[in-house]
Short mmCIF file of C-alpha atoms in Angstrom, two decimals:
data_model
loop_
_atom_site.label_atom_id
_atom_site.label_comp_id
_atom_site.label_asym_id
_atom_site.label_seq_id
_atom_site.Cartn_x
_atom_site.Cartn_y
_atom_site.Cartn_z
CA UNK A 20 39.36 75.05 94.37
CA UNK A 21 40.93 74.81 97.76
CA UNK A 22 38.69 73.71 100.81
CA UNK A 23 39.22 74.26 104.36
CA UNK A 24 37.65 72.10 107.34
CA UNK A 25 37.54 72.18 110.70
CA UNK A 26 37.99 69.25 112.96
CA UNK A 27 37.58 65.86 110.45
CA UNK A 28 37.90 62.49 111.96
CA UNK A 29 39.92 60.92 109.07
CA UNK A 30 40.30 56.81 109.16
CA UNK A 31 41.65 54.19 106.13
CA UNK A 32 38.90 51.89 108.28
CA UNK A 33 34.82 52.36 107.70
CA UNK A 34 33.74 54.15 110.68
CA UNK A 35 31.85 56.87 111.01
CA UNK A 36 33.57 60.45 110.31
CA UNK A 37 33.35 63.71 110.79
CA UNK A 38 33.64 66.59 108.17
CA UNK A 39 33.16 70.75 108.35
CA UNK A 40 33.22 72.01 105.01
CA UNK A 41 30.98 75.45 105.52
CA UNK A 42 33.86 77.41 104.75
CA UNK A 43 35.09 78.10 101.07
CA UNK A 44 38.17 79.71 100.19
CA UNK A 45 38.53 82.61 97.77
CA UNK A 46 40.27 81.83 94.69
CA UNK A 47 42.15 84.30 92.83
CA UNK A 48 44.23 83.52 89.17
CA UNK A 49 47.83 85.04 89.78
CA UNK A 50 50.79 84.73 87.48
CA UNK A 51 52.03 81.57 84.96
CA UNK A 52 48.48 80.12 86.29
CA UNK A 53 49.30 80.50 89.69
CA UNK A 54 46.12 79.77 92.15
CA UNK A 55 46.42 82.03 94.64
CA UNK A 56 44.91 81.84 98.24
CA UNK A 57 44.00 83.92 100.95
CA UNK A 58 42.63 81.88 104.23
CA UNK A 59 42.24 83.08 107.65
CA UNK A 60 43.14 79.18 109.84
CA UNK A 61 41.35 79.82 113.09
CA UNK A 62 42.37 78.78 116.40
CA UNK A 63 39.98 77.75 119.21
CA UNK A 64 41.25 80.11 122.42
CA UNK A 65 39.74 82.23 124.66
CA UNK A 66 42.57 84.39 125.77
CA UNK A 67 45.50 86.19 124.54
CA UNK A 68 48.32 83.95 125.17
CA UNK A 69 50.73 83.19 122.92
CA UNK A 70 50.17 79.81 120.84
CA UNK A 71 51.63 77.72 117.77
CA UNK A 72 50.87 76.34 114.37
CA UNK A 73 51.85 73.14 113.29
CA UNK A 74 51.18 71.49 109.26
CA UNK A 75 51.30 67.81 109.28
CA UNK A 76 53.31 67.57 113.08
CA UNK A 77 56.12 69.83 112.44
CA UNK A 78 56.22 73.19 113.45
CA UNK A 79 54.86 76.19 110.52
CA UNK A 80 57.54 78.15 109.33
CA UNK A 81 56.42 81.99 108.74
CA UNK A 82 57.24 83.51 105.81
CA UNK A 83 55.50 86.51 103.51
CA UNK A 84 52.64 84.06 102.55
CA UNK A 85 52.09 82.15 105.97
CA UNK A 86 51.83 85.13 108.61
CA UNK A 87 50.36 84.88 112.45
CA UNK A 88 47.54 87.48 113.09
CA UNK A 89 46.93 87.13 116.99
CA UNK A 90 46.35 82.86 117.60
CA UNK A 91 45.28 82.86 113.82
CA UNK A 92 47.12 81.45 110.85
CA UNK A 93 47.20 83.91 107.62
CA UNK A 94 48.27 81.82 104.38
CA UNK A 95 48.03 84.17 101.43
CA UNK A 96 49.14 81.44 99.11
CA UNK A 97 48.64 77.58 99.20
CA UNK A 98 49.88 75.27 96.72
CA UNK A 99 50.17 71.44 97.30
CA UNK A 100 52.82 71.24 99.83
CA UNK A 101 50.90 73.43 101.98
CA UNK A 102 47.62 70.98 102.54
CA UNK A 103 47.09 69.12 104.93
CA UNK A 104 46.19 69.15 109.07
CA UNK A 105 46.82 72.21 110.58
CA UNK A 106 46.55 72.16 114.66
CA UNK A 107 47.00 75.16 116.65
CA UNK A 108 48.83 74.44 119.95
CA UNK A 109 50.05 76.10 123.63
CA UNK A 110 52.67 74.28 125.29
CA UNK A 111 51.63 70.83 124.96
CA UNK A 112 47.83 71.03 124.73
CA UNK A 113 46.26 70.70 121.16
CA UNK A 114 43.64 73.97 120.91
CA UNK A 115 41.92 72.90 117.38
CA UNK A 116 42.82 71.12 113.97
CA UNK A 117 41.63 72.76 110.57
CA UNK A 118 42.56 70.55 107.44
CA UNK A 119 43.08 72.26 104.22
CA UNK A 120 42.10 70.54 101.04
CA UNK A 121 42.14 70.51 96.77
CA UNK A 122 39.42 69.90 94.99
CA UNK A 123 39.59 66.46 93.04
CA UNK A 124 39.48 68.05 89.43
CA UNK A 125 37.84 64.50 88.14
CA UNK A 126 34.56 64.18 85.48
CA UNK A 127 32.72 61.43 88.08
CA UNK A 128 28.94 61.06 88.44
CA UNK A 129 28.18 60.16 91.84
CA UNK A 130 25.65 57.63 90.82
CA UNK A 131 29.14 55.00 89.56
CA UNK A 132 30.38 55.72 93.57
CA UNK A 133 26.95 55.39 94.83
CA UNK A 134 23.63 53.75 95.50
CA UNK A 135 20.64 54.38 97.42
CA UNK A 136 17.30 52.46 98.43
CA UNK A 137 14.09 53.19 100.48
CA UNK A 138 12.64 49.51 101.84
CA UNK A 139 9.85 51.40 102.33
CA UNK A 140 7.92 54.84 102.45
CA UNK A 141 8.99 55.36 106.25
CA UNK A 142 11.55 58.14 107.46
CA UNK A 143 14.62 56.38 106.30
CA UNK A 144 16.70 55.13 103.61
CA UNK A 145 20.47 53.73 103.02
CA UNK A 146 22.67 54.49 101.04
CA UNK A 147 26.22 52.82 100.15
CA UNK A 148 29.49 53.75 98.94
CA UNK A 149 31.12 51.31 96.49
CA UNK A 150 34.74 53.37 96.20
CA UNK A 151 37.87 52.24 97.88
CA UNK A 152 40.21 55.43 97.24
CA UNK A 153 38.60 57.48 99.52
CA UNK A 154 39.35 57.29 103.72
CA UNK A 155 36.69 59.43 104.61
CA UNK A 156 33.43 60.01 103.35
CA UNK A 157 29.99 61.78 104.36
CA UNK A 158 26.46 61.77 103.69
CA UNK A 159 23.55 64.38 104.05
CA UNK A 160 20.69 65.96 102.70
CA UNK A 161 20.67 69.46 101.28
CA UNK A 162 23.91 71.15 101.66
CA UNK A 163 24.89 69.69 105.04
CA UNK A 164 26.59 66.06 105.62
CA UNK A 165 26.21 64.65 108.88
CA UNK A 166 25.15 61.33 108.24
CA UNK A 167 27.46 58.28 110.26
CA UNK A 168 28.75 55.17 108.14
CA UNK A 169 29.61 51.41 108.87
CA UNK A 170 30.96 48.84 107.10
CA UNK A 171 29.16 45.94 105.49
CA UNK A 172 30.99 43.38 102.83
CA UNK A 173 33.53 46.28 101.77
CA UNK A 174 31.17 48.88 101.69
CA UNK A 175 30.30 51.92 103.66
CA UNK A 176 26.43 51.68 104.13
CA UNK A 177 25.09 54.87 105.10
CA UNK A 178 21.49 55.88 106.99
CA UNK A 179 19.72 59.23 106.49
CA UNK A 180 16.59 60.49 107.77
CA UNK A 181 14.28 62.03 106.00
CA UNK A 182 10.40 64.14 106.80
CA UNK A 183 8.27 63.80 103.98
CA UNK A 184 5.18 62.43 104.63
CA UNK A 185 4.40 58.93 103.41
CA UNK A 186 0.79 59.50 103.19
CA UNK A 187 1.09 62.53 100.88
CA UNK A 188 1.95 62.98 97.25
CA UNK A 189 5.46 63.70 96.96
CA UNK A 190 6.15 67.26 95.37
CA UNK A 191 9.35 67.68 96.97
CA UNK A 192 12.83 65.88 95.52
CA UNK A 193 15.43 64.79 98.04
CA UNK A 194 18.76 66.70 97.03
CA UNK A 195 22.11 64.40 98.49
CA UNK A 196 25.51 65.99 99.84
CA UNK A 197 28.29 63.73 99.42
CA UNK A 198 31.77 64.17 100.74
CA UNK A 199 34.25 62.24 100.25
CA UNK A 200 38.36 62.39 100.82
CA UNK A 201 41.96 61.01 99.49
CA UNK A 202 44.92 62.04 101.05
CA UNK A 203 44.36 65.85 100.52
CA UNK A 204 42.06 65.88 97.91
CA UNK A 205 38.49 66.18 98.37
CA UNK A 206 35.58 65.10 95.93
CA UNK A 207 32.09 66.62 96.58
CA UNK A 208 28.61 65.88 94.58
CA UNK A 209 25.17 66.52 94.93
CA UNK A 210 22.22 64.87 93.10
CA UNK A 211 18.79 65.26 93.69
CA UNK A 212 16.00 62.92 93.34
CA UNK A 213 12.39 61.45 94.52
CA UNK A 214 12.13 59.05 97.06
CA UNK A 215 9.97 57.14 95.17
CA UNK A 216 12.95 56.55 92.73
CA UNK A 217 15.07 54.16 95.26
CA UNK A 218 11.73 52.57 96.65
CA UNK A 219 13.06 48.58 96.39
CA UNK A 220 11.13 46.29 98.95
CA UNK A 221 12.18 43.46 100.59
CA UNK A 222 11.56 40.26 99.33
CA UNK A 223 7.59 39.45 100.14
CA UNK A 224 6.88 36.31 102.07
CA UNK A 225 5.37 33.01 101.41
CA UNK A 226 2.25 32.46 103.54
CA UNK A 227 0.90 29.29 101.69
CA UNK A 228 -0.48 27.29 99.03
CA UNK A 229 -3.83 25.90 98.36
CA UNK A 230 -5.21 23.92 95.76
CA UNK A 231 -8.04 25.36 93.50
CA UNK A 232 -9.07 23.05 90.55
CA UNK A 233 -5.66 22.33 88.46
CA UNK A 234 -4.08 25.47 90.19
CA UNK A 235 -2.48 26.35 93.31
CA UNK A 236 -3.58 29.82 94.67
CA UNK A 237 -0.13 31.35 95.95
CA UNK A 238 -1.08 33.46 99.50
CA UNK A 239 1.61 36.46 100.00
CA UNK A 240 2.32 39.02 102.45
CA UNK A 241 4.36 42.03 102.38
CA UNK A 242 7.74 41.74 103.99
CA UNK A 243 7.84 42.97 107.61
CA UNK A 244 9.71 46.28 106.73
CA UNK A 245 7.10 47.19 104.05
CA UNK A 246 4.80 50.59 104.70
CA UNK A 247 1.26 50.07 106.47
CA UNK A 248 -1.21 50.36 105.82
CA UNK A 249 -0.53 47.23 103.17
CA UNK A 250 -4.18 48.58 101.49
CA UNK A 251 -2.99 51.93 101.10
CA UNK A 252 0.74 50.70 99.94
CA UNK A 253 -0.19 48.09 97.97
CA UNK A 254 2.69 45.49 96.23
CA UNK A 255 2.26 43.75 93.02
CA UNK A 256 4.22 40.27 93.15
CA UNK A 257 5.69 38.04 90.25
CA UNK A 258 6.05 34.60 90.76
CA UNK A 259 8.27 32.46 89.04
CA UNK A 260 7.86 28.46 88.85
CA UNK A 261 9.75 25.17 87.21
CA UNK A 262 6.98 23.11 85.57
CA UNK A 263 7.29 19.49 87.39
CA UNK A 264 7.23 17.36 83.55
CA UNK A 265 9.26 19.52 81.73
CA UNK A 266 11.38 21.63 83.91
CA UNK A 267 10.54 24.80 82.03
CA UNK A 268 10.60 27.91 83.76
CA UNK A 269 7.97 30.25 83.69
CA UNK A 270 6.47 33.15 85.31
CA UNK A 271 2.95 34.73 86.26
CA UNK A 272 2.10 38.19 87.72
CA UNK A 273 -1.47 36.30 88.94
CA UNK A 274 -1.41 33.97 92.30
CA UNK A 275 -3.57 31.24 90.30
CA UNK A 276 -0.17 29.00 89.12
CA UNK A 277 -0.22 25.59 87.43
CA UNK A 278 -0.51 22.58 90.36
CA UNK A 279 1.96 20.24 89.05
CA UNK A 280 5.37 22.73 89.51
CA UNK A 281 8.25 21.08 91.73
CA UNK A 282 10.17 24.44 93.16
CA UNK A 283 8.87 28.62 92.90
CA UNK A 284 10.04 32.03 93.93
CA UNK A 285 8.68 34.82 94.34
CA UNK A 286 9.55 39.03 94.50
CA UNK A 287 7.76 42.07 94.93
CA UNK A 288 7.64 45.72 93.56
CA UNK A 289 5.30 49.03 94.70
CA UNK A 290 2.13 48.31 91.93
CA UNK A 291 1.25 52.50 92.13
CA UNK A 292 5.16 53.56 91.20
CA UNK A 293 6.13 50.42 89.49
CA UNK A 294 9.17 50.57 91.34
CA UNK A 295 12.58 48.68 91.19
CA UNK A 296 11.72 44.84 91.87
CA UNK A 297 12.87 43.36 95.31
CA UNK A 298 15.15 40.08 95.23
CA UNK A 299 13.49 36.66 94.60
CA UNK A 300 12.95 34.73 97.97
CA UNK A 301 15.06 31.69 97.82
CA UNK A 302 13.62 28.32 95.66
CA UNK A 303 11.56 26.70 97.37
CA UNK A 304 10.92 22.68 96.26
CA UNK A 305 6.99 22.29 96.79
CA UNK A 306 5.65 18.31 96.73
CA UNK A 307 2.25 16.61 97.79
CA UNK A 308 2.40 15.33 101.27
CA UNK A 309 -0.60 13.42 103.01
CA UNK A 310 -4.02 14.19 102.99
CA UNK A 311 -3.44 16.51 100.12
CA UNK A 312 -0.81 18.70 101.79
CA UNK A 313 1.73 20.28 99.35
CA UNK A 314 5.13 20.87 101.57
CA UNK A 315 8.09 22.81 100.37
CA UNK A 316 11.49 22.67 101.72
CA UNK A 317 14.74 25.04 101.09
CA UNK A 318 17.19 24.11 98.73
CA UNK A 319 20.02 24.37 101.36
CA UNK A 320 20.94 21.90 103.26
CA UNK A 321 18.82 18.50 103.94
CA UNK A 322 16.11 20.11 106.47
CA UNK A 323 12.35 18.74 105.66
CA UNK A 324 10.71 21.48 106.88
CA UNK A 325 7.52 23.33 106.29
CA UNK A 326 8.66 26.93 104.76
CA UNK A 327 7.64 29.20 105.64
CA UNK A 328 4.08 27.10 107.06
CA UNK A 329 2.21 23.75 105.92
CA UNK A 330 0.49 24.62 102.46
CA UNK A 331 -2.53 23.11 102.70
CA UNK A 332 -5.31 21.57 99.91
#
């Protein structure tokens, strides 16, 4: 399959690109295997004057398969050498580019090039692209890709919008357009899927700690990015400890843990979808100050400070 776009932004860097795949060529099975072509290049004028084609920089040669008809390009055949950037020009002013592409004939699942994640229920998620082959690649929902990129530890982290309600029960699957190009090949997948499938919240936060008996009661809140109402989107939390005589580690889905621990984490997941857990908040060491205050500091670095507040008895 042959694809032709108008006016892409292509870059080896990741910045955000443009792509214009609407049109699909017809392709027809000629001789020995042959693919054959027919594609109608347009160029962007307004008037009648003459103008030029050029593939790759250098100027289009005419022949029975590559014809002019008016400013448009006719190629009734295209093989390999004939992909690539097409620009229509008069004199020395660039009209309009059109890039002509092959299909990348290769068995891959979009999910091994591709990950997604909702922090939350609200009108967004990301999504990031973990290959390094292609130099341009796209993002969209439905058929369309429109989405911008940026880089982020060798990655190209993607942010789509999105209008389903967070309040109501989701009927409707998300269905994702990706795009994606090398050299003059062009790879192009679409899965669809819930948005309660990539729901993974950020790691919940630490209020305090206060003794109850022979237990510490653990007090959490949401993290700041989580959906509110927090009674309506309610988080289950798991919190995971190292016993202070035996340095066992353990782990408790209640906020009732044993008092005499020396460091804990915690993470969080949605408790209606049971969905994917967030990270575990860094260790934090928990002793008994004065007056029966238990204090925690972070592992890194030498700072003796309450984290995230003084847990009190």
């Amino acid at each position: 399959m042959i694809f032709e776009c108008g006016h892409l932004d292509s870059s080896s860097s990741p910045k955000e690109e443009h792509m214009d795949t609407n049109s699909f060529l017809k392709t027809l099975w000629g001789p020995k295997g042959m693919i054959l072509i027919q594609s109608m290049l347009t160029c962007n004028t307004q008037t009648d004057e003459a103008v030029s084609w050029r593939l790759d920089g250098e100027e289009v040669e005419l022949d029975n398969y590559v014809q002019m008809e008016g400013p448009n390009l006719k190629i009734s055949q295209v093989d390999a050498p004939m992909l690539g950037e097409y620009s229509c020009w008069r004199g020395g002013a660039m009209l309009s580019t059109t890039y002509l592409f092959q299909e990348l004939e290769e068995d891959v699942d979009l999910d091994s090039l591709l990950s997604c994640r909702a922090k939350s229920y609200d009108c967004n998620f990301t999504c990031s692209w973990r290959d390094s082959r292609f130099t341009a690649i796209r993002l969209g929902l439905g058929h369309d890709c429109s989405s911008s990129s940026g880089g982020h530890d060798g990655e190209l982290q993607f942010v789509l919008l999105h209008s389903l309600s967070p309040y109501a029960e989701e009927s409707t699957s998300l269905e994702l357009t990706a795009e994606a190009i090398n050299t003059f090949y062009i790879l192009r997948r679409t899965k669809t899927f819930y948005l309660r499938d990539i729901i993974q919240p950020d790691s919940p936060q630490i209020v305090r700690c206060q003794e109850v008996g022979q237990e510490l009661n653990v007090t959490l809140d949401p993290p700041p990015s989580w959906s509110t109402p927090h009674s309506f989107f309610s988080l289950e939390y798991e919190i995971e400890y190292e016993l202070k005589d035996d340095g066992k580690i353990e782990r408790s889905f209640s906020t009732l843990i044993p008092k005499k621990i020396s460091k804990l984490r915690v993470r969080s997941r949605d408790s209606l979808v049971l969905s994917a857990w967030s990270q575990w908040t860094a260790w934090q060491n928990v002793r008994k100050g004065k007056k029966n205050q238990y204090r925690c500091k972070k592992r890194r670095g030498d700072f003796k400070t309450w984290c995230p507040g003084p847990w009190t008895a």
